[in-house]
mmCIF file of C-alpha atoms in Angstrom:
data_model
loop_
_atom_site.group_PDB
_atom_site.id
_atom_site.type_symbol
_atom_site.label_atom_id
_atom_site.label_comp_id
_atom_site.label_asym_id
_atom_site.label_seq_id
_atom_site.Cartn_x
_atom_site.Cartn_y
_atom_site.Cartn_z
ATOM 1 C CA UNK A 1 0.000 0.000 0.000
ATOM 2 C CA UNK A 2 1.416 3.371 -1.078
ATOM 3 C CA UNK A 3 1.325 6.354 1.334
ATOM 4 C CA UNK A 4 -1.171 9.126 0.550
ATOM 5 C CA UNK A 5 1.119 11.573 2.396
ATOM 6 C CA UNK A 6 4.896 11.298 2.506
ATOM 7 C CA UNK A 7 7.022 13.629 4.639
ATOM 8 C CA UNK A 8 10.749 13.456 3.895
ATOM 9 C CA UNK A 9 13.542 14.934 6.023
ATOM 10 C CA UNK A 10 11.346 17.774 7.242
ATOM 11 C CA UNK A 11 12.941 20.341 9.520
ATOM 12 C CA UNK A 12 10.890 23.186 10.964
ATOM 13 C CA UNK A 13 12.255 26.224 12.790
ATOM 14 C CA UNK A 14 10.905 29.323 14.508
ATOM 15 C CA UNK A 15 13.632 31.899 14.055
ATOM 16 C CA UNK A 16 16.726 30.084 15.398
ATOM 17 C CA UNK A 17 14.865 27.436 17.378
ATOM 18 C CA UNK A 18 14.479 23.999 15.774
ATOM 19 C CA UNK A 19 11.002 22.575 16.466
ATOM 20 C CA UNK A 20 11.134 19.497 14.208
ATOM 21 C CA UNK A 21 14.303 17.846 12.964
ATOM 22 C CA UNK A 22 14.631 15.459 10.005
ATOM 23 C CA UNK A 23 11.088 14.106 10.254
ATOM 24 C CA UNK A 24 10.131 11.216 7.968
ATOM 25 C CA UNK A 25 6.475 10.174 8.025
ATOM 26 C CA UNK A 26 4.219 7.997 5.879
ATOM 27 C CA UNK A 27 0.425 8.372 6.124
ATOM 28 C CA UNK A 28 -1.569 5.542 4.563
ATOM 29 C CA UNK A 29 -4.987 5.818 2.895
ATOM 30 C CA UNK A 30 -8.242 5.069 4.728
ATOM 31 C CA UNK A 31 -6.474 4.892 8.080
ATOM 32 C CA UNK A 32 -6.547 7.119 11.151
ATOM 33 C CA UNK A 33 -3.033 8.200 12.054
ATOM 34 C CA UNK A 34 -2.617 9.881 15.424
ATOM 35 C CA UNK A 35 0.242 12.280 16.109
ATOM 36 C CA UNK A 36 0.997 12.386 19.812
ATOM 37 C CA UNK A 37 3.592 13.337 22.384
ATOM 38 C CA UNK A 38 3.958 15.634 25.360
ATOM 39 C CA UNK A 39 3.134 19.331 25.160
ATOM 40 C CA UNK A 40 5.601 21.308 23.054
ATOM 41 C CA UNK A 41 6.975 18.306 21.172
ATOM 42 C CA UNK A 42 5.944 19.660 17.755
ATOM 43 C CA UNK A 43 2.650 17.835 17.065
ATOM 44 C CA UNK A 44 0.678 20.809 15.780
ATOM 45 C CA UNK A 45 3.752 22.196 14.018
ATOM 46 C CA UNK A 46 4.020 18.959 12.034
ATOM 47 C CA UNK A 47 0.356 19.116 11.060
ATOM 48 C CA UNK A 48 0.641 22.767 9.998
ATOM 49 C CA UNK A 49 3.745 22.038 7.920
ATOM 50 C CA UNK A 50 1.926 19.210 6.140
ATOM 51 C CA UNK A 51 -1.003 21.455 5.156
ATOM 52 C CA UNK A 52 1.331 24.343 4.322
ATOM 53 C CA UNK A 53 0.180 26.761 6.979
ATOM 54 C CA UNK A 54 3.908 26.829 7.763
ATOM 55 C CA UNK A 55 6.718 26.432 5.252
ATOM 56 C CA UNK A 56 9.353 23.917 6.403
ATOM 57 C CA UNK A 57 12.959 25.072 6.694
ATOM 58 C CA UNK A 58 13.956 22.025 4.676
ATOM 59 C CA UNK A 59 12.522 18.748 3.454
ATOM 60 C CA UNK A 60 9.475 17.870 1.387
ATOM 61 C CA UNK A 61 5.793 17.058 1.883
ATOM 62 C CA UNK A 62 4.124 14.942 -0.783
ATOM 63 C CA UNK A 63 0.325 14.709 -0.880
ATOM 64 C CA UNK A 64 -1.232 12.500 -3.561
ATOM 65 C CA UNK A 65 2.312 11.995 -4.888
ATOM 66 C CA UNK A 66 3.007 15.706 -5.426
ATOM 67 C CA UNK A 67 5.425 17.890 -3.455
ATOM 68 C CA UNK A 68 3.221 20.652 -2.062
ATOM 69 C CA UNK A 69 6.183 22.662 -0.728
ATOM 70 C CA UNK A 70 7.115 23.575 -4.317
ATOM 71 C CA UNK A 71 3.627 24.415 -5.564
ATOM 72 C CA UNK A 72 2.368 27.818 -6.605
ATOM 73 C CA UNK A 73 -0.703 28.977 -4.709
ATOM 74 C CA UNK A 74 -3.178 28.222 -7.505
ATOM 75 C CA UNK A 75 -1.793 24.696 -7.907
ATOM 76 C CA UNK A 76 -1.955 24.077 -4.157
ATOM 77 C CA UNK A 77 -5.605 25.161 -4.209
ATOM 78 C CA UNK A 78 -6.398 22.005 -6.192
ATOM 79 C CA UNK A 79 -4.954 20.015 -3.277
ATOM 80 C CA UNK A 80 -6.917 22.092 -0.750
ATOM 81 C CA UNK A 81 -10.160 20.993 -2.392
ATOM 82 C CA UNK A 82 -9.289 17.409 -1.471
ATOM 83 C CA UNK A 83 -8.464 18.010 2.189
ATOM 84 C CA UNK A 84 -10.447 19.199 5.185
ATOM 85 C CA UNK A 85 -9.177 20.735 8.416
ATOM 86 C CA UNK A 86 -10.830 20.696 11.834
ATOM 87 C CA UNK A 87 -9.068 23.280 13.996
ATOM 88 C CA UNK A 88 -8.805 22.900 17.752
ATOM 89 C CA UNK A 89 -11.326 25.635 18.595
ATOM 90 C CA UNK A 90 -13.586 24.851 15.633
ATOM 91 C CA UNK A 91 -12.937 28.309 14.087
ATOM 92 C CA UNK A 92 -16.601 28.885 13.311
ATOM 93 C CA UNK A 93 -17.665 32.442 12.487
ATOM 94 C CA UNK A 94 -19.950 33.497 15.323
ATOM 95 C CA UNK A 95 -21.847 36.186 13.425
ATOM 96 C CA UNK A 96 -23.379 33.851 10.839
ATOM 97 C CA UNK A 97 -25.501 30.704 10.975
ATOM 98 C CA UNK A 98 -24.162 27.173 10.983
ATOM 99 C CA UNK A 99 -25.461 26.724 7.432
ATOM 100 C CA UNK A 100 -23.624 29.850 6.308
ATOM 101 C CA UNK A 101 -20.426 28.604 7.963
ATOM 102 C CA UNK A 102 -20.624 25.297 6.113
ATOM 103 C CA UNK A 103 -21.404 27.021 2.829
ATOM 104 C CA UNK A 104 -18.059 28.893 2.829
ATOM 105 C CA UNK A 105 -15.901 26.148 1.248
ATOM 106 C CA UNK A 106 -18.700 25.245 -1.166
ATOM 107 C CA UNK A 107 -18.971 28.852 -2.336
ATOM 108 C CA UNK A 108 -15.198 29.337 -2.563
ATOM 109 C CA UNK A 109 -14.307 26.133 -4.370
ATOM 110 C CA UNK A 110 -17.341 25.197 -6.480
ATOM 111 C CA UNK A 111 -19.720 26.785 -8.987
ATOM 112 C CA UNK A 112 -22.708 24.856 -7.694
ATOM 113 C CA UNK A 113 -26.118 26.562 -7.760
ATOM 114 C CA UNK A 114 -27.560 27.684 -4.424
ATOM 115 C CA UNK A 115 -30.207 24.940 -4.148
ATOM 116 C CA UNK A 116 -27.527 22.255 -4.511
ATOM 117 C CA UNK A 117 -25.301 23.965 -1.933
ATOM 118 C CA UNK A 118 -28.218 24.107 0.505
ATOM 119 C CA UNK A 119 -28.928 20.425 -0.053
ATOM 120 C CA UNK A 120 -25.256 19.541 0.556
ATOM 121 C CA UNK A 121 -25.237 21.574 3.760
ATOM 122 C CA UNK A 122 -28.252 19.677 5.068
ATOM 123 C CA UNK A 123 -26.642 16.385 4.049
ATOM 124 C CA UNK A 124 -23.431 17.188 5.955
ATOM 125 C CA UNK A 125 -25.346 18.357 9.020
ATOM 126 C CA UNK A 126 -27.311 15.111 8.997
ATOM 127 C CA UNK A 127 -24.055 13.151 8.732
ATOM 128 C CA UNK A 128 -22.790 14.762 11.936
ATOM 129 C CA UNK A 129 -26.222 14.426 13.600
ATOM 130 C CA UNK A 130 -26.912 18.173 13.653
ATOM 131 C CA UNK A 131 -29.799 18.441 11.225
ATOM 132 C CA UNK A 132 -31.671 20.765 13.581
ATOM 133 C CA UNK A 133 -28.848 23.348 13.665
ATOM 134 C CA UNK A 134 -29.168 24.689 10.095
ATOM 135 C CA UNK A 135 -30.437 28.153 11.087
ATOM 136 C CA UNK A 136 -28.747 28.401 14.489
ATOM 137 C CA UNK A 137 -25.625 30.426 15.266
ATOM 138 C CA UNK A 138 -22.605 28.896 17.048
ATOM 139 C CA UNK A 139 -23.439 30.527 20.398
ATOM 140 C CA UNK A 140 -26.675 28.538 20.475
ATOM 141 C CA UNK A 141 -24.789 25.230 20.417
ATOM 142 C CA UNK A 142 -22.971 23.298 23.137
ATOM 143 C CA UNK A 143 -19.223 22.744 22.872
ATOM 144 C CA UNK A 144 -19.666 19.258 21.438
ATOM 145 C CA UNK A 145 -22.212 20.485 18.891
ATOM 146 C CA UNK A 146 -19.871 23.272 17.774
ATOM 147 C CA UNK A 147 -17.170 20.668 17.153
ATOM 148 C CA UNK A 148 -19.646 18.674 15.048
ATOM 149 C CA UNK A 149 -20.651 21.784 13.110
ATOM 150 C CA UNK A 150 -16.991 22.567 12.429
ATOM 151 C CA UNK A 151 -16.555 18.969 11.329
ATOM 152 C CA UNK A 152 -19.482 19.336 8.919
ATOM 153 C CA UNK A 153 -17.734 22.341 7.382
ATOM 154 C CA UNK A 154 -14.433 20.427 7.183
ATOM 155 C CA UNK A 155 -16.091 17.625 5.171
ATOM 156 C CA UNK A 156 -18.244 19.931 3.013
ATOM 157 C CA UNK A 157 -16.254 19.077 -0.130
ATOM 158 C CA UNK A 158 -16.029 15.331 0.638
ATOM 159 C CA UNK A 159 -12.269 15.491 1.258
ATOM 160 C CA UNK A 160 -10.023 12.495 0.788
ATOM 161 C CA UNK A 161 -7.974 13.558 3.827
ATOM 162 C CA UNK A 162 -9.162 15.124 7.083
ATOM 163 C CA UNK A 163 -6.725 16.830 9.452
ATOM 164 C CA UNK A 164 -7.870 17.468 13.021
ATOM 165 C CA UNK A 165 -6.028 19.278 15.807
ATOM 166 C CA UNK A 166 -7.113 18.108 19.279
ATOM 167 C CA UNK A 167 -10.728 17.451 18.204
ATOM 168 C CA UNK A 168 -11.888 16.378 21.674
ATOM 169 C CA UNK A 169 -10.101 19.124 23.621
ATOM 170 C CA UNK A 170 -12.388 20.695 26.221
ATOM 171 C CA UNK A 171 -15.087 18.042 25.892
ATOM 172 C CA UNK A 172 -16.384 15.848 28.695
ATOM 173 C CA UNK A 173 -15.599 12.106 28.368
ATOM 174 C CA UNK A 174 -19.067 11.128 27.098
ATOM 175 C CA UNK A 175 -19.120 13.858 24.434
ATOM 176 C CA UNK A 176 -15.516 13.068 23.438
ATOM 177 C CA UNK A 177 -16.387 9.385 23.028
ATOM 178 C CA UNK A 178 -19.373 10.314 20.868
ATOM 179 C CA UNK A 179 -17.127 12.482 18.674
ATOM 180 C CA UNK A 180 -14.671 9.594 18.303
ATOM 181 C CA UNK A 181 -17.505 7.332 17.165
ATOM 182 C CA UNK A 182 -18.543 9.988 14.636
ATOM 183 C CA UNK A 183 -14.999 10.226 13.231
ATOM 184 C CA UNK A 184 -14.904 6.454 12.783
ATOM 185 C CA UNK A 185 -18.295 6.535 11.050
ATOM 186 C CA UNK A 186 -17.244 9.311 8.688
ATOM 187 C CA UNK A 187 -13.969 7.575 7.900
ATOM 188 C CA UNK A 188 -15.914 4.528 6.757
ATOM 189 C CA UNK A 189 -18.791 6.326 4.979
ATOM 190 C CA UNK A 190 -16.585 8.794 3.099
ATOM 191 C CA UNK A 191 -13.501 6.549 2.729
ATOM 192 C CA UNK A 192 -11.360 9.253 4.298
ATOM 193 C CA UNK A 193 -7.806 9.230 5.546
ATOM 194 C CA UNK A 194 -7.497 11.041 8.870
ATOM 195 C CA UNK A 195 -4.515 12.670 10.552
ATOM 196 C CA UNK A 196 -5.342 13.613 14.132
ATOM 197 C CA UNK A 197 -3.271 15.436 16.735
ATOM 198 C CA UNK A 198 -4.293 14.461 20.248
ATOM 199 C CA UNK A 199 -2.923 13.504 23.643
ATOM 200 C CA UNK A 200 -6.179 11.943 24.893
ATOM 201 C CA UNK A 201 -5.325 8.304 25.619
ATOM 202 C CA UNK A 202 -8.963 7.162 25.628
ATOM 203 C CA UNK A 203 -9.542 8.680 22.172
ATOM 204 C CA UNK A 204 -6.335 7.210 20.793
ATOM 205 C CA UNK A 205 -7.363 3.761 21.981
ATOM 206 C CA UNK A 206 -10.724 4.104 20.243
ATOM 207 C CA UNK A 207 -9.694 5.506 16.857
ATOM 208 C CA UNK A 208 -5.997 5.032 16.062
ATOM 209 C CA UNK A 209 -4.770 2.700 13.337
ATOM 210 C CA UNK A 210 -1.240 4.098 13.393
ATOM 211 C CA UNK A 211 0.802 6.190 15.796
ATOM 212 C CA UNK A 212 3.444 8.862 15.260
ATOM 213 C CA UNK A 213 5.055 9.578 18.632
ATOM 214 C CA UNK A 214 7.062 12.791 18.807
ATOM 215 C CA UNK A 215 9.522 13.765 21.491
ATOM 216 C CA UNK A 216 11.530 17.005 21.459
ATOM 217 C CA UNK A 217 11.074 17.438 17.722
ATOM 218 C CA UNK A 218 12.028 13.913 16.704
ATOM 219 C CA UNK A 219 10.090 10.718 16.051
ATOM 220 C CA UNK A 220 10.429 8.129 18.812
ATOM 221 C CA UNK A 221 7.958 5.675 17.310
ATOM 222 C CA UNK A 222 6.023 5.276 14.077
ATOM 223 C CA UNK A 223 3.869 2.278 13.341
ATOM 224 C CA UNK A 224 0.702 0.333 14.070
ATOM 225 C CA UNK A 225 -1.231 1.173 17.218
ATOM 226 C CA UNK A 226 -1.000 -2.417 18.473
ATOM 227 C CA UNK A 227 2.790 -2.226 18.250
ATOM 228 C CA UNK A 228 2.882 1.130 20.042
ATOM 229 C CA UNK A 229 1.008 -0.409 22.974
ATOM 230 C CA UNK A 230 3.697 -3.056 23.414
ATOM 231 C CA UNK A 231 6.704 -0.832 22.644
ATOM 232 C CA UNK A 232 9.732 -0.974 24.952
ATOM 233 C CA UNK A 233 10.662 2.650 24.237
ATOM 234 C CA UNK A 234 10.398 4.204 27.722
ATOM 235 C CA UNK A 235 8.362 7.313 26.798
ATOM 236 C CA UNK A 236 6.003 5.358 24.556
ATOM 237 C CA UNK A 237 5.603 2.601 27.118
ATOM 238 C CA UNK A 238 4.855 5.144 29.859
ATOM 239 C CA UNK A 239 2.225 6.874 27.726
ATOM 240 C CA UNK A 240 0.281 3.721 26.925
ATOM 241 C CA UNK A 241 0.833 2.102 30.319
ATOM 242 C CA UNK A 242 0.380 4.934 32.849
ATOM 243 C CA UNK A 243 0.563 2.511 35.770
ATOM 244 C CA UNK A 244 4.255 1.859 34.974
ATOM 245 C CA UNK A 245 5.339 5.518 35.078
ATOM 246 C CA UNK A 246 6.375 5.457 38.720
ATOM 247 C CA UNK A 247 7.545 1.877 38.785
#
């Protein structure tokens, strides 16, 4: 199976500080890959370098077999149509309705007539179990519902790849579990590849197919979730077996 994303020798810096060093990552199609590690290890920086919110200091990022670090903006826009991003805080616009929020990518990237856009919005809201929220504004929704609304916007264009930064952050355990179940459902229904940054062990255990474990800007472990759970690497072992941390 060929990777859908291939990161080669990626180094990322903020001014003179190296955040990521010589990172090599393969993301495989129709799997959920979780990027994890302690706070400040470079998880979100890696995600943002992959989707070109940041430009790496060196190295390459291939998506669908093409190096996006070398692309002109208009060429990269063709890639953007095939990916969705769920930001940590949802990033919904509070002054407009949920339907209007979800319509933004459809209006920007398609020439579809308004009735079709409206139908797609309702379809996506139904997929995330928020059919009733069409005319509501974000402030009228709970935290978990806002995450689902942001997820509906992220999948508006039926992306092949979904990136999510701490999707269950700030949610209670029951709501977080429900969101995990929704991500699994969407992965299967839409045949999506997912790249998720999280440190929530319960979520990782529910959704992860593969693990990328970062520590101080370098990869400690990369592989199947089942192998991460039995790893002898001290930091990885301590993460997945909390009871051994003080042993």
